PDB file of C-alpha atoms in Angstrom:
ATOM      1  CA  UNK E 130     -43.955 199.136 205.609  1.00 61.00           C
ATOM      2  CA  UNK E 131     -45.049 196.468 203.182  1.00 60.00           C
ATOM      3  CA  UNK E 132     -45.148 198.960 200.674  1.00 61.00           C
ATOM      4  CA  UNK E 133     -41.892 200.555 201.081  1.00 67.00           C
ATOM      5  CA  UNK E 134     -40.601 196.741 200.686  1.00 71.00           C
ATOM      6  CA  UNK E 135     -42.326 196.616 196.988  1.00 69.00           C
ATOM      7  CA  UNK E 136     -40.992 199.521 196.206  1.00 68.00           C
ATOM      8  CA  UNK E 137     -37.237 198.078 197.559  1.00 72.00           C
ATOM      9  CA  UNK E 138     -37.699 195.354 195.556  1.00 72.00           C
ATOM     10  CA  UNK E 139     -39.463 196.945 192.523  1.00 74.00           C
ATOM     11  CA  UNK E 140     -35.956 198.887 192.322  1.00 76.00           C
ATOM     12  CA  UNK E 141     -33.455 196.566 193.376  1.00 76.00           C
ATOM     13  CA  UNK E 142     -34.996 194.165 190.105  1.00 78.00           C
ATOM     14  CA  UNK E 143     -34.546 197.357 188.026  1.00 75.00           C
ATOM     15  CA  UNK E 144     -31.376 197.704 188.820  1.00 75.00           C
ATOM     16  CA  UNK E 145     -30.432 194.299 188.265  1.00 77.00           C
ATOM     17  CA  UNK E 146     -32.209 194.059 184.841  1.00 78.00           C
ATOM     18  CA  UNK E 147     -30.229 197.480 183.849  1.00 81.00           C
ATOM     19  CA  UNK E 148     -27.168 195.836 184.865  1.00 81.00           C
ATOM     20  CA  UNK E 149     -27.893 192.786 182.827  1.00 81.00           C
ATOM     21  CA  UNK E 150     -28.834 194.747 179.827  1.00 84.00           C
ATOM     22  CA  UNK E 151     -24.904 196.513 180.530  1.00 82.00           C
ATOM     23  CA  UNK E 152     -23.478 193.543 180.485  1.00 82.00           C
ATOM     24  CA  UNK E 153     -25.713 192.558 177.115  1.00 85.00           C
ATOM     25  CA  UNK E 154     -24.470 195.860 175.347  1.00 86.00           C
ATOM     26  CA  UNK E 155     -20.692 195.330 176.899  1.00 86.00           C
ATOM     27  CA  UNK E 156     -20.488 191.900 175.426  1.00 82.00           C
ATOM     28  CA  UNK E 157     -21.854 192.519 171.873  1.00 84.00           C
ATOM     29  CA  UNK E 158     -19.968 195.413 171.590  1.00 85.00           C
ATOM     30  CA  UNK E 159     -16.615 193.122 172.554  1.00 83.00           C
ATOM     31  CA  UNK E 160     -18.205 190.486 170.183  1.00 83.00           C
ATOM     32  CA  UNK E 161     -18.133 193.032 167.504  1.00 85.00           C
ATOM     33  CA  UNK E 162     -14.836 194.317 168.240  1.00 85.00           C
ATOM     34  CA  UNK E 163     -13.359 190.734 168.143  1.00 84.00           C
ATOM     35  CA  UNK E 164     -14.748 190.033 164.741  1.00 85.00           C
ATOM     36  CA  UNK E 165     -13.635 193.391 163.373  1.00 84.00           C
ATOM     37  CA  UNK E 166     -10.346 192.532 164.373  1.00 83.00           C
ATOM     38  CA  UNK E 167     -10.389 189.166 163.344  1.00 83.00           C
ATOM     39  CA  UNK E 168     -11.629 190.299 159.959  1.00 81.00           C
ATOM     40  CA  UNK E 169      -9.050 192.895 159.607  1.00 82.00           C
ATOM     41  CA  UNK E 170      -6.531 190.551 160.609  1.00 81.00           C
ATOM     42  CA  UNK E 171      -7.733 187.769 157.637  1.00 79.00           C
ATOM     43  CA  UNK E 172      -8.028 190.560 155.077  1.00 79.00           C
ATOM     44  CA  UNK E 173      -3.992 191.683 156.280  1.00 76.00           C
ATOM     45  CA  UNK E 174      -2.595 187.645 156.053  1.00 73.00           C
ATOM     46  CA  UNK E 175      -4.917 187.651 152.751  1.00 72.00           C
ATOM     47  CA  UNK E 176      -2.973 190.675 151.293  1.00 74.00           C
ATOM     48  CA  UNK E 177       0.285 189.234 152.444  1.00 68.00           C
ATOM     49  CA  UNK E 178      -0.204 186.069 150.969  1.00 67.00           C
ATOM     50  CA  UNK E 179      -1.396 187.947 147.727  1.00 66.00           C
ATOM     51  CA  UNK E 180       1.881 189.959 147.804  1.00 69.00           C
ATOM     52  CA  UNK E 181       3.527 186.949 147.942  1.00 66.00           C
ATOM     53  CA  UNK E 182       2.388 185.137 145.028  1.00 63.00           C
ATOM     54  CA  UNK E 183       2.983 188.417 143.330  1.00 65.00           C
ATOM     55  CA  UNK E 184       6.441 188.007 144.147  1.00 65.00           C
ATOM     56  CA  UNK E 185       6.737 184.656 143.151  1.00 62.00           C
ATOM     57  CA  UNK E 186       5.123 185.611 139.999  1.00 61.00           C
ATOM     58  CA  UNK E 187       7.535 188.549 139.421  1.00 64.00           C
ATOM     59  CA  UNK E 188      10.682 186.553 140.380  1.00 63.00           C
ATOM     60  CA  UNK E 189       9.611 183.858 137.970  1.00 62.00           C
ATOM     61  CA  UNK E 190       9.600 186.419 134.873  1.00 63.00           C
ATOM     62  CA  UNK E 191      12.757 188.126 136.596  1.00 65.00           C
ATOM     63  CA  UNK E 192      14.572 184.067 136.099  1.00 66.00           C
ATOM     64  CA  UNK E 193      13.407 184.144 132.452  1.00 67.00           C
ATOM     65  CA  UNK E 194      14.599 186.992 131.770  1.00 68.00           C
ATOM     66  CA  UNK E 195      17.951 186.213 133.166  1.00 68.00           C
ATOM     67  CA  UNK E 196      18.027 182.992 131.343  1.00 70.00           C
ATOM     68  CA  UNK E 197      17.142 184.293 127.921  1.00 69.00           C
ATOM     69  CA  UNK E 198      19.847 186.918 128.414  1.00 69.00           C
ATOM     70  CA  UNK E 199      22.541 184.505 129.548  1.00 69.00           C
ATOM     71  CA  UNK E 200      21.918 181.950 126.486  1.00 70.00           C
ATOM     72  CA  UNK E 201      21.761 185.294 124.239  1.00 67.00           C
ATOM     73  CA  UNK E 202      25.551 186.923 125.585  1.00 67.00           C
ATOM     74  CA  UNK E 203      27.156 183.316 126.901  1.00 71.00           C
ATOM     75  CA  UNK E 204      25.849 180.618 124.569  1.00 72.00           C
ATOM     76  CA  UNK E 205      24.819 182.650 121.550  1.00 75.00           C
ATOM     77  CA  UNK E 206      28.176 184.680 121.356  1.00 76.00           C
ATOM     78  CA  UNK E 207      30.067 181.423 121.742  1.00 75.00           C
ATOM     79  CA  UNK E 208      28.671 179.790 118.732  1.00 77.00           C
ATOM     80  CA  UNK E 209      28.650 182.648 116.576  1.00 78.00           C
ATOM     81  CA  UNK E 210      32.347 182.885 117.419  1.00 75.00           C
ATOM     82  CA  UNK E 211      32.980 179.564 116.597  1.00 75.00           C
ATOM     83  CA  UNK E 212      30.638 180.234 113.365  1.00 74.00           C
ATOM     84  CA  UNK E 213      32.905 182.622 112.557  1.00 77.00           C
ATOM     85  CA  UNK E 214      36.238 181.050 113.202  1.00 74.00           C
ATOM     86  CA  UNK E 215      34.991 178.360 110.317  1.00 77.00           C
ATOM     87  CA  UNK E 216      34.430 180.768 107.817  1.00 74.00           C
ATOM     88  CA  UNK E 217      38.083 182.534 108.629  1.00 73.00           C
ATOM     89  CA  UNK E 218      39.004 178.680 108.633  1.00 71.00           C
ATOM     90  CA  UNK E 219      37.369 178.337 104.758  1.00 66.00           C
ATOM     91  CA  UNK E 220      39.011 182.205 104.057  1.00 61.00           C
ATOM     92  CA  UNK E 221      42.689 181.640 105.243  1.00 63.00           C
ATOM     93  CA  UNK E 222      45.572 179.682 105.329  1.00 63.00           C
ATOM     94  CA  UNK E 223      44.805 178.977 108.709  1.00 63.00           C
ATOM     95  CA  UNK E 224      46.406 176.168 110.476  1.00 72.00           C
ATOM     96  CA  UNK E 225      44.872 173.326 111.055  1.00 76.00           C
ATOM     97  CA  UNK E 226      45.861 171.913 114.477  1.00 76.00           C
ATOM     98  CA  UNK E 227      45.222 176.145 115.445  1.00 77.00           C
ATOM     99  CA  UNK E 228      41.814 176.063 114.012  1.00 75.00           C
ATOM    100  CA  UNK E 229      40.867 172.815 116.019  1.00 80.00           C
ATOM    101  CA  UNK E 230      42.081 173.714 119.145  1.00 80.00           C
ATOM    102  CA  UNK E 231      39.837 177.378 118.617  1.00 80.00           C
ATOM    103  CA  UNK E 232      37.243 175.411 117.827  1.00 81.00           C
ATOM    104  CA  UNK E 233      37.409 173.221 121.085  1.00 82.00           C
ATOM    105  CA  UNK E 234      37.863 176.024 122.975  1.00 81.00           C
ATOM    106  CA  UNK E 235      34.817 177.623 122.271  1.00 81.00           C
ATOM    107  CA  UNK E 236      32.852 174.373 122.476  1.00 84.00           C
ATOM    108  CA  UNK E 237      33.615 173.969 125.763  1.00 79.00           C
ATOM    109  CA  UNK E 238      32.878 177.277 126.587  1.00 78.00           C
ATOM    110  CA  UNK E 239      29.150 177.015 124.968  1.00 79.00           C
ATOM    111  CA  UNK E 240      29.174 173.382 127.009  1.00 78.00           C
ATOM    112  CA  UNK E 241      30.700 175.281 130.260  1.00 73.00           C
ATOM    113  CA  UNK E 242      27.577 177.837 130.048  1.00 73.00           C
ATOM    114  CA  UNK E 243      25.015 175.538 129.286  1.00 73.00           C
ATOM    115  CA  UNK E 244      25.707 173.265 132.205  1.00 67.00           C
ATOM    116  CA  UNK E 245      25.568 176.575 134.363  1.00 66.00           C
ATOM    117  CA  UNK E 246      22.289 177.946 133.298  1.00 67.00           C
ATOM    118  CA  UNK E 247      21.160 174.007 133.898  1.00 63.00           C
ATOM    119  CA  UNK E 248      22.157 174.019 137.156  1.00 62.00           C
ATOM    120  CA  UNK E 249      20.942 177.147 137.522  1.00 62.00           C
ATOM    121  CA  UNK E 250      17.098 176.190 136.058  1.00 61.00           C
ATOM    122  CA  UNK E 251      17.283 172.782 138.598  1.00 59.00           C
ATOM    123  CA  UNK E 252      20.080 171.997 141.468  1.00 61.00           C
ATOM    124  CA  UNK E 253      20.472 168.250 140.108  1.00 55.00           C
ATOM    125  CA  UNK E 254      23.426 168.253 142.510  1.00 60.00           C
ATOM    126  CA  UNK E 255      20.729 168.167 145.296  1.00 72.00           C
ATOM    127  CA  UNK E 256      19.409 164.287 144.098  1.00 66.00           C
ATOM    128  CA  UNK E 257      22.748 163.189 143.098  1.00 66.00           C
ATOM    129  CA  UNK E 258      24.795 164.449 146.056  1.00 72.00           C
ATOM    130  CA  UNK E 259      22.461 165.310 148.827  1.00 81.00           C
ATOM    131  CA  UNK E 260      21.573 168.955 149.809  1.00 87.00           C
ATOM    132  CA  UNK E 261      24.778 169.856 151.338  1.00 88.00           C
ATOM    133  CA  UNK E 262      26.972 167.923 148.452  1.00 86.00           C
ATOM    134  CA  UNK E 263      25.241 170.563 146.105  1.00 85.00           C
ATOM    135  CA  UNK E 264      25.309 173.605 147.953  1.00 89.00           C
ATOM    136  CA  UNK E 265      29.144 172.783 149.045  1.00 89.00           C
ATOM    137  CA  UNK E 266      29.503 172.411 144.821  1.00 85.00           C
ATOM    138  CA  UNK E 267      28.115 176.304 145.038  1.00 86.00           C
ATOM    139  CA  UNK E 268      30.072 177.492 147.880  1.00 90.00           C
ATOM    140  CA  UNK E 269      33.648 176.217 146.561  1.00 89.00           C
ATOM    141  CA  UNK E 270      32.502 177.506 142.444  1.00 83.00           C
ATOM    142  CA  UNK E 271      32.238 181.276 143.818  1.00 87.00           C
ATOM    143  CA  UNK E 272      35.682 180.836 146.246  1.00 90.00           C
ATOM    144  CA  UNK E 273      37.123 179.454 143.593  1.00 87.00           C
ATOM    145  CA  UNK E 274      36.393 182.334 141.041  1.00 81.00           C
ATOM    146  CA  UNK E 275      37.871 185.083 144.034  1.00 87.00           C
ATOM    147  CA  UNK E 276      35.210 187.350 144.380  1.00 87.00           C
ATOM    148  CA  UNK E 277      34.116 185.964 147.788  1.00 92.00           C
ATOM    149  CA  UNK E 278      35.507 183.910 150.762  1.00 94.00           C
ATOM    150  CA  UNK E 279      32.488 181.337 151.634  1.00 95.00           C
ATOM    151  CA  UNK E 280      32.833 178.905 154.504  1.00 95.00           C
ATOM    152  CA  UNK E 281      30.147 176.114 155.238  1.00 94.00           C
ATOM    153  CA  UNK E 282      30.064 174.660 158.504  1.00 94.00           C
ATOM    154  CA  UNK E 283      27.372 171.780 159.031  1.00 92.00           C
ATOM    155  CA  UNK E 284      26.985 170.269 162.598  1.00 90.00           C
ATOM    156  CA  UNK E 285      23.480 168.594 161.721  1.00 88.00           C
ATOM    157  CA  UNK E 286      24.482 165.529 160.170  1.00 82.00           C
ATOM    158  CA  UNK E 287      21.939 163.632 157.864  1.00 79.00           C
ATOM    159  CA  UNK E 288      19.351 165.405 160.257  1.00 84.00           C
ATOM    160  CA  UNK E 289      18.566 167.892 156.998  1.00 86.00           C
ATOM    161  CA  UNK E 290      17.268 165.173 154.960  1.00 82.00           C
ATOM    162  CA  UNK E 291      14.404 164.998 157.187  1.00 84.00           C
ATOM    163  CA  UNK E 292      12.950 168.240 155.421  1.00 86.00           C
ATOM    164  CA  UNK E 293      12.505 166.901 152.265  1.00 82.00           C
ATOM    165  CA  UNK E 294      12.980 167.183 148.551  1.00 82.00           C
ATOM    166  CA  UNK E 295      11.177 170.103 147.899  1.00 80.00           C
ATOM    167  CA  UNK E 296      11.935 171.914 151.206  1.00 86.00           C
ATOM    168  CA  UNK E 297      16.013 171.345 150.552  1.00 88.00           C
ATOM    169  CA  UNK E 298      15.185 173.135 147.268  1.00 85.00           C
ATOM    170  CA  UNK E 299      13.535 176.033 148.376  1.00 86.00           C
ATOM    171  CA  UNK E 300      16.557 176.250 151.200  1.00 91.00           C
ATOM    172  CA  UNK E 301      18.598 176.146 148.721  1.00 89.00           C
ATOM    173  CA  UNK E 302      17.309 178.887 146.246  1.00 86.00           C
ATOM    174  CA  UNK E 303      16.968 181.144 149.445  1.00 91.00           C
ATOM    175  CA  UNK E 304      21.412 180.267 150.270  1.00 93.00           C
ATOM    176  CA  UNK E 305      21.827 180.995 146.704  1.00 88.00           C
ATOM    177  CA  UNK E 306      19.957 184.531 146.729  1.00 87.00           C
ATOM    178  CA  UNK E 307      21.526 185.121 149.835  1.00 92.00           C
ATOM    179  CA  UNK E 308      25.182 184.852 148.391  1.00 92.00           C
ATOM    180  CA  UNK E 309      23.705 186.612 145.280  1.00 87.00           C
ATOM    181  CA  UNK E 310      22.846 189.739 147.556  1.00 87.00           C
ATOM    182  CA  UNK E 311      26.133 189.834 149.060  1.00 90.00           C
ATOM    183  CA  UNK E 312      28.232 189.639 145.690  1.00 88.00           C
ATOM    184  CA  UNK E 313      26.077 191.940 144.408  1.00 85.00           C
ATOM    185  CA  UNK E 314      25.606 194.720 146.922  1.00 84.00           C
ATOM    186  CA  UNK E 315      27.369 194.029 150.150  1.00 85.00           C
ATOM    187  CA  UNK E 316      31.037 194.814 148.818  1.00 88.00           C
ATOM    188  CA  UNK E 317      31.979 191.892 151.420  1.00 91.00           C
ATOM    189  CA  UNK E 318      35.046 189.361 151.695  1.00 93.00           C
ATOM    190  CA  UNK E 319      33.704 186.839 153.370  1.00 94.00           C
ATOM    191  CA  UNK E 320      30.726 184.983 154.039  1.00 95.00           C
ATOM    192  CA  UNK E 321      29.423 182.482 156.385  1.00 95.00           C
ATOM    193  CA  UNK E 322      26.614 179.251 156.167  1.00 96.00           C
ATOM    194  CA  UNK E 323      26.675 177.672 159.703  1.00 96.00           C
ATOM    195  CA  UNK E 324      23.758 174.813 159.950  1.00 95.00           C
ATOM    196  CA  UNK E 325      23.249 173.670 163.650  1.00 94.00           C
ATOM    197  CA  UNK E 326      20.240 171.446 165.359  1.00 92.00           C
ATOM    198  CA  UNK E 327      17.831 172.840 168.442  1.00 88.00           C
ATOM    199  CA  UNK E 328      15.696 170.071 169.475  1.00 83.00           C
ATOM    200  CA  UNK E 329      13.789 169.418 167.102  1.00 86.00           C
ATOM    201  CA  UNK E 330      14.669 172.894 165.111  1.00 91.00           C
ATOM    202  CA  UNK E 331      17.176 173.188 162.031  1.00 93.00           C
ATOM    203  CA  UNK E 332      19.086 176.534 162.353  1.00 94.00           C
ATOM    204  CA  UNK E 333      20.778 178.306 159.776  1.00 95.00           C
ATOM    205  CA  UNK E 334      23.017 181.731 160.314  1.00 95.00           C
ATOM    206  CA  UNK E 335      23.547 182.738 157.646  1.00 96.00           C
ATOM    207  CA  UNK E 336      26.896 186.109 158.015  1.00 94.00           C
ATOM    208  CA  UNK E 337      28.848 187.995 155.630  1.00 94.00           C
ATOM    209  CA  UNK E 338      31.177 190.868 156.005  1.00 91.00           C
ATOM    210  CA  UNK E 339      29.935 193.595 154.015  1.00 88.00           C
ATOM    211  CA  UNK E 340      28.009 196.509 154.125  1.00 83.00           C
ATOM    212  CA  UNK E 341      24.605 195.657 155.387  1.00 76.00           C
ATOM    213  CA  UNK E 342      21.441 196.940 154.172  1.00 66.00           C
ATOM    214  CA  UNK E 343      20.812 200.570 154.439  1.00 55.00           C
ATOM    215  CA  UNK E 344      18.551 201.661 156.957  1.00 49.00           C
ATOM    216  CA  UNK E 345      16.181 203.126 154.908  1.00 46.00           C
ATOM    217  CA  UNK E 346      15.717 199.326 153.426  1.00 48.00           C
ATOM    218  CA  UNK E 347      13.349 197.362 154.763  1.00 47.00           C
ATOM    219  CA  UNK E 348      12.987 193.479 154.235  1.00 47.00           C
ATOM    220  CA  UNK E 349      10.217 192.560 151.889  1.00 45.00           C
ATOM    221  CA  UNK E 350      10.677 195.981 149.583  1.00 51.00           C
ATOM    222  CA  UNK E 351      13.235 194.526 146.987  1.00 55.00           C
ATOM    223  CA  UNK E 352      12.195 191.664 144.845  1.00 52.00           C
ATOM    224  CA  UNK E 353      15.352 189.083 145.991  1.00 63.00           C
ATOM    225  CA  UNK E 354      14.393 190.135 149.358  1.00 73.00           C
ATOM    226  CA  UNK E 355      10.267 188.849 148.606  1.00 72.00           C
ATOM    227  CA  UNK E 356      11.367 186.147 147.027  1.00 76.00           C
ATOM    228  CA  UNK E 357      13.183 185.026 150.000  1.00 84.00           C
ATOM    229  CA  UNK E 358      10.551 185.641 152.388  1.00 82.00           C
ATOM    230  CA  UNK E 359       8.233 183.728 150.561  1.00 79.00           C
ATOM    231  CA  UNK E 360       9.685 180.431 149.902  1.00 83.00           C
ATOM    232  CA  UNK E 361      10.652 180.565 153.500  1.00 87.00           C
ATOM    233  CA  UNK E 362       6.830 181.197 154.331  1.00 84.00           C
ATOM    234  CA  UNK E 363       5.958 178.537 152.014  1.00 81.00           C
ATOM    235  CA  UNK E 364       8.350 176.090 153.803  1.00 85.00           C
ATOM    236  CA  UNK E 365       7.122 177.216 157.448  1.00 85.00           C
ATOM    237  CA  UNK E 366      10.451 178.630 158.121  1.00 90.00           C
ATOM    238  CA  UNK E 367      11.050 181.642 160.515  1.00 91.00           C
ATOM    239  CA  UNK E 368      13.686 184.231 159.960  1.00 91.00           C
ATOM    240  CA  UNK E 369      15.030 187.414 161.628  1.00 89.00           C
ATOM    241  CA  UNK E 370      17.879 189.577 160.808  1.00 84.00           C
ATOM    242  CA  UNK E 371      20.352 192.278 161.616  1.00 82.00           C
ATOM    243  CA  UNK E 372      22.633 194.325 159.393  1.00 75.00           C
ATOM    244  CA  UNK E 373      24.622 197.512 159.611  1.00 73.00           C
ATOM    245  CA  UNK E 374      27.567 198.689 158.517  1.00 70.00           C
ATOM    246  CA  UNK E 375      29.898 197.385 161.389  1.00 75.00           C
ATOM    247  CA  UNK E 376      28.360 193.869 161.780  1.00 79.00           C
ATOM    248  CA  UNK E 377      27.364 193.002 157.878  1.00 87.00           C
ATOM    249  CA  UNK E 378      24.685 191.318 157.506  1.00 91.00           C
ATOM    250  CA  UNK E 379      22.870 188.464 159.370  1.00 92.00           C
ATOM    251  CA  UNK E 380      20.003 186.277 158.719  1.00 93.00           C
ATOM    252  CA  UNK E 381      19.122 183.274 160.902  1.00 94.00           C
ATOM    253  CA  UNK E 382      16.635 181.035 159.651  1.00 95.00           C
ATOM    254  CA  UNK E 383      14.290 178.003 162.029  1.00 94.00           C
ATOM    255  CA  UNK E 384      13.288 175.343 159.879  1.00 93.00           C
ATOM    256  CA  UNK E 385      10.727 172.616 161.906  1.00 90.00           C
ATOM    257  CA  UNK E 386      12.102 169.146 161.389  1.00 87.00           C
ATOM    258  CA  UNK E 387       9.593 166.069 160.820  1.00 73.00           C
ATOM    259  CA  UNK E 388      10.840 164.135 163.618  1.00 60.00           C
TER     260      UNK E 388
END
């Protein structure tokens, strides 16, 4: 009897100390499967980031590009027009009240451009008038040249100035991409900026008319499209969107206020 007791107990601690050792091999193993994934998930937000800065870098080239080609065609052209109108000046019996009022003309155009590729390099409206004092100067410049309907609506108040200099500007380069995409591919009418306040969250909806993105476009695969994801990731921001061909296109953007 005594023995059959050992031999109870002799098996019942064997059993225990195999189920220990399963739980041993089951936690390791989860351990190990926890770190892989954790790993795998760094090395993904590593190559994101990476991809971001890429585009950053990229976008960056893409502006000077732009800008050397707009001082080339815009500024260039207008003073070597105006180069030339004084030698046809020197060459002619032009007259002189004519020749001064050419001349004007295409000094203000050469000023005209300038100031736009300035504004263009740095928002300066943004110190001098305020965030929304700039970006209404934007707005009402394309209505007013009749290739797109744009209507702001703010309902935040001063409450955007709570983001900060250098978060207003990166808001602001993402509005002006925005609009860029939609004179440039959407073949819209209108467009819509609505800024609104939840809790302690700025919202922007940002709606135009047109044609949406294709569905074989994804966000992230054109370089406008990058560039807006990252200086929204950059800011903290969160985004989402919709488009199709009925609705146009939609992008509503969460921006965490300091206070």
């Amino acid at each position: 009897m005594r023995d059959n007791i050992y031999v109870l107990l002799l098996i019942s601690m064997g059993g225990v100390f195999l189920l220990v050792i399963s739980f041993i091999i089951i936690f390791v193993r989860h351990q190990k499967r926890l770190r892989k994934q954790r790993e795998e998930l760094q090395r993904s937000e590593l190559m994101h980031q990476q991809e971001l800065l890429k585009t950053v870098i990229v976008s960056q080239e893409a502006e000077r590009k732009r800008i050397g080609q707009d001082l080339h065609d815009d500024v260039g052209t207008a003073l070597s027009n105006l180069r030339i109108t004084i030698e046809m000046f020197k060459e002619s019996d032009m007259d002189r009240h004519a020749f001064s009022d050419t001349c004007k003309k295409l000094i203000d155009r050469a000023i005209q451009d300038t100031r736009h590729i300035s504004h263009n390099l740095s928002p300066s409206g943004i110190s001098l008038y305020g965030f929304m004092g700039a970006l209404e100067e934007l707005t009402e410049f394309i209505t007013s040249s009749g290739k797109l309907q744009i209507n702001l609506h703010d309902e935040t108040g001063d409450r955007i100035d709570e983001l900060g200099p250098d978060a207003l500007i990166s808001l602001y380069r993402v509005l002006e991409e925005l609009l860029n995409n939609t004179l440039k591919h959407a073949n819209a009418s209108t467009a819509d900026i609505i800024f609104t306040l939840a809790e302690s969250w700025l919202q922007i909806n940002y709606h135009d008319d047109g044609s949406g993105i294709p569905a074989t476009v994804k966000m992230g695969k054109g370089i406008g499209q990058q560039n807006i994801e990252s200086r929204l990731s950059i800011i903290g921001a969160l985004f989402s969107l919709e488009s199709s061909s009925q609705t146009g296109f939609n992008m509503m953007i969460k921006v965490k206020l300091s206070s």
